[in-house]
Short mmCIF file of C-alpha atoms in Angstrom, two decimals:
data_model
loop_
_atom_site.label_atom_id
_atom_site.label_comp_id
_atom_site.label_asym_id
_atom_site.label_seq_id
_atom_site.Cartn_x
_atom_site.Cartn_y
_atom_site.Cartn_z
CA UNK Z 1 68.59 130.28 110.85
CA UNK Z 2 70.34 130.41 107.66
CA UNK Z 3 71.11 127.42 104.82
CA UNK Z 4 73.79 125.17 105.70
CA UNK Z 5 76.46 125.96 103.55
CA UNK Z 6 77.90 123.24 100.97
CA UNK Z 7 78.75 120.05 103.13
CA UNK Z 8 81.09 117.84 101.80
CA UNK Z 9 80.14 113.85 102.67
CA UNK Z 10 83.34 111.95 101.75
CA UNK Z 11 86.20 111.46 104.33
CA UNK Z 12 89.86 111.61 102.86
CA UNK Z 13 91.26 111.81 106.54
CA UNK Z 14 90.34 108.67 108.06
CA UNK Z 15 92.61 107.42 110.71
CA UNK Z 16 94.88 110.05 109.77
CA UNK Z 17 99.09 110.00 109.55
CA UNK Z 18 98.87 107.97 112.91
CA UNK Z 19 96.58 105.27 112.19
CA UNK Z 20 95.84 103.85 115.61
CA UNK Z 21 97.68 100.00 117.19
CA UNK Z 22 95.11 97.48 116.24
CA UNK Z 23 96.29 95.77 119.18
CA UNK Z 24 95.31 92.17 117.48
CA UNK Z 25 95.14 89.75 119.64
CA UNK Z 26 98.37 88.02 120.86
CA UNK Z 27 100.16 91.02 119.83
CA UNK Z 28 99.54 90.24 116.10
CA UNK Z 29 101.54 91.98 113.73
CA UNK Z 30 98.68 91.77 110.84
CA UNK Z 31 94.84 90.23 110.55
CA UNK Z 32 94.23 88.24 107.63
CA UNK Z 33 90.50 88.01 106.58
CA UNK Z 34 89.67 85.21 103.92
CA UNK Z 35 86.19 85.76 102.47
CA UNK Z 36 83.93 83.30 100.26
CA UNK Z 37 81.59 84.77 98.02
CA UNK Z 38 79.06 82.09 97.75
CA UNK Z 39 76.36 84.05 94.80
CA UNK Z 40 75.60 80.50 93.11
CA UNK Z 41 72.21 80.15 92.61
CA UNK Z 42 71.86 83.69 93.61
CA UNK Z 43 73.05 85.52 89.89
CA UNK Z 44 70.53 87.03 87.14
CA UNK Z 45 68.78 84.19 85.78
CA UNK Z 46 65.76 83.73 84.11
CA UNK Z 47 64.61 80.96 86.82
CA UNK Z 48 65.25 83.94 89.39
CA UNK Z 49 62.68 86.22 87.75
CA UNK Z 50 65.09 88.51 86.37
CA UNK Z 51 64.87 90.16 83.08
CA UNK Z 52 68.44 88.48 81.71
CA UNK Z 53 71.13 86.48 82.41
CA UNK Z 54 73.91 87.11 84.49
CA UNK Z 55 77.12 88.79 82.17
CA UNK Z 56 79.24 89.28 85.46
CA UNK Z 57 82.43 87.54 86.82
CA UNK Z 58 82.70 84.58 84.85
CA UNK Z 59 85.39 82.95 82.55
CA UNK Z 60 83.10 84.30 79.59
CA UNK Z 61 85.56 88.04 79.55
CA UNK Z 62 83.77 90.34 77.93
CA UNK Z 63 79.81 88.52 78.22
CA UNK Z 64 76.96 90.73 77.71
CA UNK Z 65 73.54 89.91 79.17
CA UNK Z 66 70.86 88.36 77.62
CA UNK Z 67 67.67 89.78 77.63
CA UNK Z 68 64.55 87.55 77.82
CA UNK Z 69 67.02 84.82 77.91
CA UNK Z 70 68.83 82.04 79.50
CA UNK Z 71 72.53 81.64 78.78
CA UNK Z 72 73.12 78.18 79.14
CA UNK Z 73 77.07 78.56 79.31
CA UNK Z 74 76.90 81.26 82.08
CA UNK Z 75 74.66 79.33 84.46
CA UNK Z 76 76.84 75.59 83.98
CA UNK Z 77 79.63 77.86 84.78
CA UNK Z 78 78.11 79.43 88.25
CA UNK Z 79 77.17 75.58 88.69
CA UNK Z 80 80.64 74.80 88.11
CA UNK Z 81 81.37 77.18 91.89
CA UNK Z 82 78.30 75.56 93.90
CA UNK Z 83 79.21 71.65 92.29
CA UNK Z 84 82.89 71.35 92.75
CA UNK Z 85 84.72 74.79 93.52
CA UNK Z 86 83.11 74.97 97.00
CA UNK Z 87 84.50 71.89 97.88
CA UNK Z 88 88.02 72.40 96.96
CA UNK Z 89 88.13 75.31 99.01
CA UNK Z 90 86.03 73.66 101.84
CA UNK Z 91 89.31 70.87 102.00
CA UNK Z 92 91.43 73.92 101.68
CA UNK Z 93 89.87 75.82 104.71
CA UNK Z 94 89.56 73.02 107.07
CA UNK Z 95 92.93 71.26 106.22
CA UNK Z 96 94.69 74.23 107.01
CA UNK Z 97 92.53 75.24 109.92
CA UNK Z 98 91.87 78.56 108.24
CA UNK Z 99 88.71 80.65 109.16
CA UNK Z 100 86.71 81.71 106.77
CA UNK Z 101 83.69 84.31 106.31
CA UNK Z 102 81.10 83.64 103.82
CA UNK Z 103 79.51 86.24 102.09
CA UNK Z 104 76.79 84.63 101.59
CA UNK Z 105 73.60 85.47 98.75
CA UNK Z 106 70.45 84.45 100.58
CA UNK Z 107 68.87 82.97 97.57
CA UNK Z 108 71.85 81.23 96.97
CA UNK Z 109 72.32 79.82 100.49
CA UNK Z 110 68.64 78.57 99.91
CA UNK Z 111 69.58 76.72 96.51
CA UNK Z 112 72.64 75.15 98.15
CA UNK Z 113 71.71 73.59 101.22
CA UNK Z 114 74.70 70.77 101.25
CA UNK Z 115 77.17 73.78 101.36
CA UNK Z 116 75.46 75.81 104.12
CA UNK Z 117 75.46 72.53 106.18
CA UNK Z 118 79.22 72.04 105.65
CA UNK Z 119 80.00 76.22 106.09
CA UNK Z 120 78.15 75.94 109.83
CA UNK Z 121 80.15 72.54 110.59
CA UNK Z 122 83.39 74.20 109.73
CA UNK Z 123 82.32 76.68 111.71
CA UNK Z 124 82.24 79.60 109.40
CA UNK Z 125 80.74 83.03 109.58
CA UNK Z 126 77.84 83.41 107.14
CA UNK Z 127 77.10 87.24 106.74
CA UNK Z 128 74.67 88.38 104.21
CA UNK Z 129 75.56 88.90 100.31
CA UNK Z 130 72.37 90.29 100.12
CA UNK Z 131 68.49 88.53 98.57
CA UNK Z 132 70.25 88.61 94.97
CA UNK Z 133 73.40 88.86 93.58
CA UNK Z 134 72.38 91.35 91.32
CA UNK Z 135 73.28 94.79 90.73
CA UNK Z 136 71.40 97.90 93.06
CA UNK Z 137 72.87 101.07 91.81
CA UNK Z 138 69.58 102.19 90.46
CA UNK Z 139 67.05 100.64 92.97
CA UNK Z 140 64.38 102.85 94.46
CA UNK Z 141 65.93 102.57 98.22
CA UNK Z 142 62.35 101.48 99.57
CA UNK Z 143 63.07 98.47 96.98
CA UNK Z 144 66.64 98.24 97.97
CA UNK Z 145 65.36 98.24 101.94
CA UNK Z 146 62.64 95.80 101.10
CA UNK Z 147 65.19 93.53 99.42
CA UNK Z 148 67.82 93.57 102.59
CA UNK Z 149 64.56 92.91 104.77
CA UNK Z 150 63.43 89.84 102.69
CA UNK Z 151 66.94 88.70 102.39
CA UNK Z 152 68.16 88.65 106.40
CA UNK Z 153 64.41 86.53 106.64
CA UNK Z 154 66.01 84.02 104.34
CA UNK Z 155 69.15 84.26 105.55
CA UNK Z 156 67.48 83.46 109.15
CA UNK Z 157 65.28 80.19 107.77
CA UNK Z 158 67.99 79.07 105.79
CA UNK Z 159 70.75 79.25 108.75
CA UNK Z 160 69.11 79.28 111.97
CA UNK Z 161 69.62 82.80 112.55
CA UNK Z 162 70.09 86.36 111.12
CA UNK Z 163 73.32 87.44 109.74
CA UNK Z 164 76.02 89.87 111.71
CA UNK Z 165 77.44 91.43 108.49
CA UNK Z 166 76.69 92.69 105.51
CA UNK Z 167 77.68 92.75 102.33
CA UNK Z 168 76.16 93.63 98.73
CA UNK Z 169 78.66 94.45 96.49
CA UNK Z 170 77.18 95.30 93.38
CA UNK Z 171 75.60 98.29 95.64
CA UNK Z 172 73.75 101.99 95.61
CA UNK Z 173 74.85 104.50 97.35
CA UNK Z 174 72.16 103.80 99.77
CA UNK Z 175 73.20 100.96 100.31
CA UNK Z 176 75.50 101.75 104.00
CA UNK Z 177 72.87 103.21 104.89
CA UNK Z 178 70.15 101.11 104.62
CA UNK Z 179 72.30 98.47 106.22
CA UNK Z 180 73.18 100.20 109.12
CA UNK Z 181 69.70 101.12 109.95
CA UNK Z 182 69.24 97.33 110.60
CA UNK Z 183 71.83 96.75 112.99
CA UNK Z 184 74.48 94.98 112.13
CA UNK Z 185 77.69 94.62 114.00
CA UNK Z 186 79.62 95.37 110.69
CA UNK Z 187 79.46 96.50 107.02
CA UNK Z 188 81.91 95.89 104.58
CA UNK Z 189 80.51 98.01 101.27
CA UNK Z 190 83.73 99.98 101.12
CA UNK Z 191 87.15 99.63 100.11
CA UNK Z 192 88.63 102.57 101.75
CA UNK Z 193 91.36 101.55 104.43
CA UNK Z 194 93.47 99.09 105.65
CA UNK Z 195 91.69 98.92 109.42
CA UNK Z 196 88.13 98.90 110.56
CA UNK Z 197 86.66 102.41 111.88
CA UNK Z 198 83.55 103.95 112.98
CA UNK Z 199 80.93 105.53 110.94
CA UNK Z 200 78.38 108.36 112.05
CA UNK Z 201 75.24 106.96 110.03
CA UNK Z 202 71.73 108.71 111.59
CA UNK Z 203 72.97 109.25 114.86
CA UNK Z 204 74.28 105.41 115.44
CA UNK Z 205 78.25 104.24 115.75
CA UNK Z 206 78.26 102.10 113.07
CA UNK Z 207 81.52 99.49 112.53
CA UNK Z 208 82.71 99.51 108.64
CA UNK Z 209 85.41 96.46 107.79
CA UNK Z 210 86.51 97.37 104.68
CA UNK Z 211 87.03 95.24 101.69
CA UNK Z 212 89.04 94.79 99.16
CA UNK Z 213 88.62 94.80 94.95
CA UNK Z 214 92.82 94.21 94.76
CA UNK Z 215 93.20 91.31 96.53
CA UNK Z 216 90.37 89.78 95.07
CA UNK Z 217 90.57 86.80 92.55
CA UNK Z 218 87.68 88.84 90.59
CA UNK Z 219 90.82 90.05 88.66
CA UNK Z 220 90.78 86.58 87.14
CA UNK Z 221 87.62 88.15 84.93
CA UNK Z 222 88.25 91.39 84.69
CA UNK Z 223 90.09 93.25 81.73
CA UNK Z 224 93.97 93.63 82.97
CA UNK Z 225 93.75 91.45 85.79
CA UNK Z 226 95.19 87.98 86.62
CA UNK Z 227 95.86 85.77 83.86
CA UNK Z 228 97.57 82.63 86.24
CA UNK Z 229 97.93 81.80 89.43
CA UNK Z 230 101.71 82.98 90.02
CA UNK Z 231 100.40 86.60 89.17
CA UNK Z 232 97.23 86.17 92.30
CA UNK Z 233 99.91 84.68 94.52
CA UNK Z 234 102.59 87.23 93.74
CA UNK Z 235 100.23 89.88 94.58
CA UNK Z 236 98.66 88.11 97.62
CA UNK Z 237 102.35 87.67 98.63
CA UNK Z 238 103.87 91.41 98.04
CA UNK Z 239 100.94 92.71 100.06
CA UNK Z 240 100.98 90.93 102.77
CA UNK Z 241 104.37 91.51 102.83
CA UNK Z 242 104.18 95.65 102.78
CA UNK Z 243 101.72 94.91 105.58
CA UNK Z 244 103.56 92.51 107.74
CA UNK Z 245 106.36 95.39 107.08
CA UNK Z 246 104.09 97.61 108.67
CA UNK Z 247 102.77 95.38 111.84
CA UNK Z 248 106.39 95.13 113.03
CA UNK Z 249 107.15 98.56 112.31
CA UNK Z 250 104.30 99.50 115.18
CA UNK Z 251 101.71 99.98 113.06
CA UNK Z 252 99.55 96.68 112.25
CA UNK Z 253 96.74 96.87 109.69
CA UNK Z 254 94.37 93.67 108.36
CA UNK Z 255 94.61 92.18 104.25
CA UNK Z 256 91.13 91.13 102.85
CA UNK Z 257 90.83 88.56 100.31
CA UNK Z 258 87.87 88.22 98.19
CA UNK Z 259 87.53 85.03 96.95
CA UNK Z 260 84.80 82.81 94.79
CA UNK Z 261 83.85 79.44 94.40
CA UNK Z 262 83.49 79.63 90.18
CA UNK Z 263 86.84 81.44 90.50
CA UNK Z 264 89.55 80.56 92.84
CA UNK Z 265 88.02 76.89 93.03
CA UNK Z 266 89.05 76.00 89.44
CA UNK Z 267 92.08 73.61 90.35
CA UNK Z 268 94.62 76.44 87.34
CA UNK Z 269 94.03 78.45 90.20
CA UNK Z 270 93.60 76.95 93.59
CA UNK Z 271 97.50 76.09 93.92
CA UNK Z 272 97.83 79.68 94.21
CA UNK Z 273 95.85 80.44 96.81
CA UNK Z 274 97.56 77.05 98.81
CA UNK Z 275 101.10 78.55 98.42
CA UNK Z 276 99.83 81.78 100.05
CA UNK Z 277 98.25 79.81 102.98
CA UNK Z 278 101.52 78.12 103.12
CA UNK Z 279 103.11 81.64 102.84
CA UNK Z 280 101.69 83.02 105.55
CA UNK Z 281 101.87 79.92 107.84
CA UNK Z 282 105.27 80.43 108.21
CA UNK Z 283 105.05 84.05 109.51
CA UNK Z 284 104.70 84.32 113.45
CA UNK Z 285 101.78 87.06 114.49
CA UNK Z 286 99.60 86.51 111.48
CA UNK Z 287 95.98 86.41 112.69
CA UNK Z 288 93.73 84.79 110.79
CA UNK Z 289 90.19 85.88 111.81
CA UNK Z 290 86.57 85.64 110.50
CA UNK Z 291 85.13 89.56 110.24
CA UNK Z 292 82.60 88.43 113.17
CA UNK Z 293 85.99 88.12 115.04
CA UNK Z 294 87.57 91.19 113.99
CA UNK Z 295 84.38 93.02 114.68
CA UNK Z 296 84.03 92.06 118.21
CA UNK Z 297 88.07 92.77 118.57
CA UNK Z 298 87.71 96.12 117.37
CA UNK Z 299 84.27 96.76 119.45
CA UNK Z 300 86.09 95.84 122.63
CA UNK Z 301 89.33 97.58 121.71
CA UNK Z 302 88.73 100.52 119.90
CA UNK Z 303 84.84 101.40 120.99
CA UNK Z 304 83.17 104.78 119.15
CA UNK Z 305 85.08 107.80 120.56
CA UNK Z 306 83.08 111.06 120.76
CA UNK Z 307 83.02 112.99 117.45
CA UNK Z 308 83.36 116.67 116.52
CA UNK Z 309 81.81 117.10 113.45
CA UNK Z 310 82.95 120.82 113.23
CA UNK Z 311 81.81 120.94 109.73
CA UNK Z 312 77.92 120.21 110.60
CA UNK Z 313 78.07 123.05 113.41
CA UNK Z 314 75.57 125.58 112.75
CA UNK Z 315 77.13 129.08 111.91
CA UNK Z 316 76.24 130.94 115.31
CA UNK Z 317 78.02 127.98 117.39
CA UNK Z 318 81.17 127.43 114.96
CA UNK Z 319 82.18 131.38 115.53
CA UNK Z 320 81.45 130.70 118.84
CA UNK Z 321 83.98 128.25 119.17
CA UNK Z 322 86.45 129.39 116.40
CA UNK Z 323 85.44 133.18 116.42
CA UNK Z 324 88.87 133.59 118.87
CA UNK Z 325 90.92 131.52 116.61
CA UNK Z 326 92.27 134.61 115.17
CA UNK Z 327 92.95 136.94 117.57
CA UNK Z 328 89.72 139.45 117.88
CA UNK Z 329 88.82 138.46 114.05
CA UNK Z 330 85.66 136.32 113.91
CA UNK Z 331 85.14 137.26 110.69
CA UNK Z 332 87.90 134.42 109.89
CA UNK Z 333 85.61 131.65 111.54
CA UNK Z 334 82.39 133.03 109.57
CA UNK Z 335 84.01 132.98 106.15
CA UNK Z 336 85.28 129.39 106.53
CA UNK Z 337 81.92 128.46 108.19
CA UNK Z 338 81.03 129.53 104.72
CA UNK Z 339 83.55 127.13 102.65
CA UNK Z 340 82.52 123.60 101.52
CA UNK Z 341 84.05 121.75 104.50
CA UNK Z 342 83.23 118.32 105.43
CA UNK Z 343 84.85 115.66 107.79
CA UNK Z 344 88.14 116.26 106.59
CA UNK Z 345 88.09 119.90 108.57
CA UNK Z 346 87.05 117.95 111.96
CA UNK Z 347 90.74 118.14 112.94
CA UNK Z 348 93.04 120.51 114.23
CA UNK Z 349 94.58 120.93 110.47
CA UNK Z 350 92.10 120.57 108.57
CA UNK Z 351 90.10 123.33 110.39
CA UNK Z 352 93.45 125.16 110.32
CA UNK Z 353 93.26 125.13 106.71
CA UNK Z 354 90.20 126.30 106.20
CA UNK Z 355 90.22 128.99 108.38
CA UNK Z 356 93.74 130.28 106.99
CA UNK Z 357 91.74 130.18 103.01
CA UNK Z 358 89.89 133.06 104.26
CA UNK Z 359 92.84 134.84 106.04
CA UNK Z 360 95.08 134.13 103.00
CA UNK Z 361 92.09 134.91 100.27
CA UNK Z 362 91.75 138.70 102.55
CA UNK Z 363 92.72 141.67 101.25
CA UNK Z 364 96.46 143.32 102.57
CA UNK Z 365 94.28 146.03 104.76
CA UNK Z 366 91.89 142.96 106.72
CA UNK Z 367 95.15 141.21 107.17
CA UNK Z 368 97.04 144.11 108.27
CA UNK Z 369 93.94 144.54 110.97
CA UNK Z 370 94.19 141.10 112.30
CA UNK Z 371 97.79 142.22 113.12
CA UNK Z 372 97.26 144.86 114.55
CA UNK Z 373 94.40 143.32 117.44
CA UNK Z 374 96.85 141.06 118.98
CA UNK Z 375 98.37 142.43 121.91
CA UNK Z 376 102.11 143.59 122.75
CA UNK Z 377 104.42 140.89 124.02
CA UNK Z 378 104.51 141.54 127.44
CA UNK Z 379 102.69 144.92 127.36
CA UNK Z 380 100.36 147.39 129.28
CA UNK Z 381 97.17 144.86 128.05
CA UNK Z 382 98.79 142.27 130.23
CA UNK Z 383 99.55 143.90 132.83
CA UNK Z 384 96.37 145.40 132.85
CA UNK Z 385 94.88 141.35 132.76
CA UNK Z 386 92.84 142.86 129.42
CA UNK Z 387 94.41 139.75 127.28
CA UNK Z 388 92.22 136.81 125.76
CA UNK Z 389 92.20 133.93 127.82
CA UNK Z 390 93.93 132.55 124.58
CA UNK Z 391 96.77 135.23 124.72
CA UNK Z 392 96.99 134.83 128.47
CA UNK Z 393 97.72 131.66 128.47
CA UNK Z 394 100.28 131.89 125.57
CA UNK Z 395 102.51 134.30 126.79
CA UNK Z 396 102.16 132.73 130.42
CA UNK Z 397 103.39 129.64 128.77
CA UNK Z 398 106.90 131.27 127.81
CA UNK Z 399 106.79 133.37 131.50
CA UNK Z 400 106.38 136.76 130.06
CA UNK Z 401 104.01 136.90 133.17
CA UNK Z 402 106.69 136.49 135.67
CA UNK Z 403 109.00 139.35 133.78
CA UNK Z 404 111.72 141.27 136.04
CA UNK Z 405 111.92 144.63 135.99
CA UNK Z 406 114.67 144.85 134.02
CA UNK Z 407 113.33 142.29 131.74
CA UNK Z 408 109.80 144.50 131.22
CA UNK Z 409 111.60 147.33 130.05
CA UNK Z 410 113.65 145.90 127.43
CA UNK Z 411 110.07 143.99 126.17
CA UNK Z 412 108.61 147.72 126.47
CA UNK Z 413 111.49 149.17 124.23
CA UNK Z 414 111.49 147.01 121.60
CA UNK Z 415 107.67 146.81 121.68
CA UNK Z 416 107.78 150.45 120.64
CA UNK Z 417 110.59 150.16 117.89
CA UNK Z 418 109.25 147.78 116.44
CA UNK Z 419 105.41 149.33 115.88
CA UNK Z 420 107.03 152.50 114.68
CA UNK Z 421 108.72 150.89 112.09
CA UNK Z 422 106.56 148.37 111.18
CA UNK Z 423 103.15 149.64 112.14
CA UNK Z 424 102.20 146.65 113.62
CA UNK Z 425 102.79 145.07 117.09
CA UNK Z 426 105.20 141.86 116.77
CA UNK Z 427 103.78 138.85 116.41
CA UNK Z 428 105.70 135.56 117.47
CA UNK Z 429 104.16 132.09 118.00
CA UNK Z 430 105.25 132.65 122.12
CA UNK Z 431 104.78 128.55 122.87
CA UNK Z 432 107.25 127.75 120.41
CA UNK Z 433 110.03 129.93 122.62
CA UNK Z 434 111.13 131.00 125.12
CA UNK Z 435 112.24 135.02 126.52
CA UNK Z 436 115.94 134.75 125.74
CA UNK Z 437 114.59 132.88 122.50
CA UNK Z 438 111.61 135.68 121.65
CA UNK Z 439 113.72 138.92 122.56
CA UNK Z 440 116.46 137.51 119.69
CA UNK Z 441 113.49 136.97 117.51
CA UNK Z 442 113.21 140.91 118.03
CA UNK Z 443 116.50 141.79 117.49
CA UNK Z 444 116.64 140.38 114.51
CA UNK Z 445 113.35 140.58 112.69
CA UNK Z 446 112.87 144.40 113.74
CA UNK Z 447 115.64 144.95 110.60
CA UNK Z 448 113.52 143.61 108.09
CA UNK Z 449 111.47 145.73 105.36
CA UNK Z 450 107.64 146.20 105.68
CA UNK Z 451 107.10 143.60 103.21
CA UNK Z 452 109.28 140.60 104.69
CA UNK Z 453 108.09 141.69 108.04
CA UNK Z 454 104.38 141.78 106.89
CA UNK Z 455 104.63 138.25 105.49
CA UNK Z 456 106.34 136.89 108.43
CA UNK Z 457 103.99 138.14 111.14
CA UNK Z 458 101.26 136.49 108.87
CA UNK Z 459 102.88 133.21 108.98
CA UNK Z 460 102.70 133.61 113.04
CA UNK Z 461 99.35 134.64 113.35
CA UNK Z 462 98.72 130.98 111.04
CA UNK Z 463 100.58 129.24 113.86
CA UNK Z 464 99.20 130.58 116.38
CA UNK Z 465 95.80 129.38 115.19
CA UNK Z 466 96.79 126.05 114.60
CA UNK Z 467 98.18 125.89 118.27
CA UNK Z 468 95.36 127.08 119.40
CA UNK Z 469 93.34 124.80 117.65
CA UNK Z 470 95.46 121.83 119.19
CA UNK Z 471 95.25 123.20 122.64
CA UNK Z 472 91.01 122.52 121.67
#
């Protein structure tokens, strides 16, 4: 068995062009998702055991960490989120009967146990923000895993019971992983759609919600992000707005956004984020849902569907399955066995396209033979039954099989006229006509110089794969 080609792991495709009806509940026309970061208590610190202090998200723009230290600002300034921010946004929540899921840092949780209290009593979700709210992107994973372990243990003593979600944030690229081999019913470490979907991790269906860095009142610390409240809210606004747009349109997607206590809760900002629960308020089909609600939606709704995963096929089985792709050419299948593919090319185009590279990359006199092994429309092969089943059922499909007599002979003379000129048999994309439609084709392609001709059969025996490929 040879080396797996190159395997590309990132998916561009997705839910495709035709993103599937979320079918929220009540015929919702968009989910809203309002998410907490609670990490106070749960940022570098000194106190925490960590090398320096925390230089992330803060209204210090710009801070740098300090080593060996503690940064006295920084930490009154987290304090600021756990002392007084949570509990403008608590009255926020719970006077406007908006869910809310808390991302919650286990340390943190631990630190804060007031806030838990008033989270469960509210009746929020409390996923997992991980042990620490510190950065993982170059953890060992065992330290990473050990980390997630020790954190869902706090998590559990500090709560009452494990958390259903994840999320770290400031993550590895093991992170998904890691996460998914402990069970949870969703992960949000990505940012890379507007719906939930399934992800193939190990062999197990896992459910990724993504998140969102846009809609996020982060901006408020970042470089060329919010510098008021009317510019959050105008954002907030304009996409759920393009969204909402969307739901009634037949196509209804969900809006993350990623709040925090030291952030949002300052009372510059929190008007904002009141005049977009106001906003939305007045909308009818706006469902406001925790994650652990959108999870077990989508889980009931749209379960795991069987995959493909073309592109992880070992070489023998994908020309096995594709060899016929190209009439008699397996060669075709091999080459783009061959090409860096990945889960982009686990759909009828994007298989297509990588099997036409190699077709398109081969020289005039390979192309010229892939022309030449499909059959005559209509010819002595068929009525011989010596056809592909593929070809068979193509030219059955315009009823060149049920031909008159009359009708045979005219397919039999231009058959001939045409291979004598062109040197080729003529190629057509049959399910795309029908007779009266294919004998004009003839009549007036038969005219056309070797070149044009040559090109134009090409771009038939490309359609005819991708039909093919569809009919799979």
């Amino acid at each position: 068995m040879g080396q797996m080609p190159p395997r590309y792991p990132r998916d561009f495709h997705g839910h495709g062009a035709d993103r599937p009806d979320a079918a929220w509940p009540g015929g919702a026309r968009i989910a809203l998702s309002f998410v907490l970061n609670y990490e106070e208590g749960g940022e570098n610190c000194l106190l925490h055991g960590d090398a320096a202090s925390e230089a992330f998200l803060s209204e210090i723009v710009g801070a740098a960490a300090w080593p060996g230290q503690r940064h006295w600002n920084m930490e009154s300034i987290y304090d600021y989120g756990a002392r007084s921010g949570f509990w403008r946004l608590h009255r926020l929540f719970t006077e406007t009967s908006v869910p809310v899921t808390i991302y919650g840092v286990a340390s943190a949780l631990a630190r804060n146990p007031a806030q838990v209290e008033a989270m469960q009593n509210a009746d929020w979700e409390i996923a997992s923000h991980g042990l620490k709210w510190i950065d993982y992107r170059d953890h060992d994973p065992k330290d990473e895993a050990a980390d997630m372990d020790a954190a869902i243990k706090l998590h559990t003593e500090v709560t009452g019971e494990p958390p259903k979600g994840w999320y770290t944030g400031r993550c590895s690229v093991n992170t998904v992983a890691l996460a998914a081999a402990r069970g949870f019913d969703w992960i949000s470490d990505t940012y890379d759609d507007d719906l939930p979907y399934w992800s193939r991790i190990d062999g197990r269906d896992q459910l990724i919600i993504p998140y969102t860095l846009d809609c996020n009142d982060m901006r408020f610390a970042t470089p060329q992000g919010f510098n008021s409240g009317d510019q959050f809210f105008a954002y907030l606004r304009d996409s759920f707005d393009a969204l909402y747009a969307e739901g009634v349109a037949g196509r209804p997607a969900m809006l993350s956004i990623g709040l925090h206590c030291r952030l949002i809760g300052r009372p510059g900002r929190v008007q904002a984020l009141r005049k977009f629960i106001d906003y939305v308020q007045g909308f009818e089909g706006v469902w406001c849902a925790r994650r652990a609600d959108i999870a077990t939606h989508w889980a009931a709704n749209h379960p795991p569907q069987p995959r493909t995963d073309w592109h992880l096929m070992e070489r023998a089985d994908f020309v096995t399955a594709f060899g016929g792709i190209f009439e008699h050419s397996p060669w075709i299948a091999e080459g783009a066995h061959a090409l860096e593919l990945g889960p982009a090319h686990d759909t009828p185009q994007g298989l297509h396209n990588a099997l036409c590279r190699v077709f398109r990359a081969a020289s005039d006199d390979q192309r010229l033979a892939v022309l030449r092994a499909h059959p005559d429309l209509a010819g002595k092969l068929a009525a011989a039954k010596r056809l592909t089943d593929e070809s068979t059922a193509e030219q059955a499909s315009a009823g060149l099989d049920m031909l008159t007599d009359g009708e045979r002979a005219q397919f039999d003379a231009q058959n001939t006229a045409y291979v004598a000129k062109h040197g080729f048999p003529f190629i057509i994309a049959v399910k795309d006509h029908d007779k009266a439609g294919i004998l004009r084709a003839f009549e007036r392609r038969i005219d056309n110089d070797n070149a044009t001709e040559f090109a134009e059969a090409c771009k038939q025996v490309e359609r005819i794969a991708r039909l093919r490929l569809e009919a799979l």
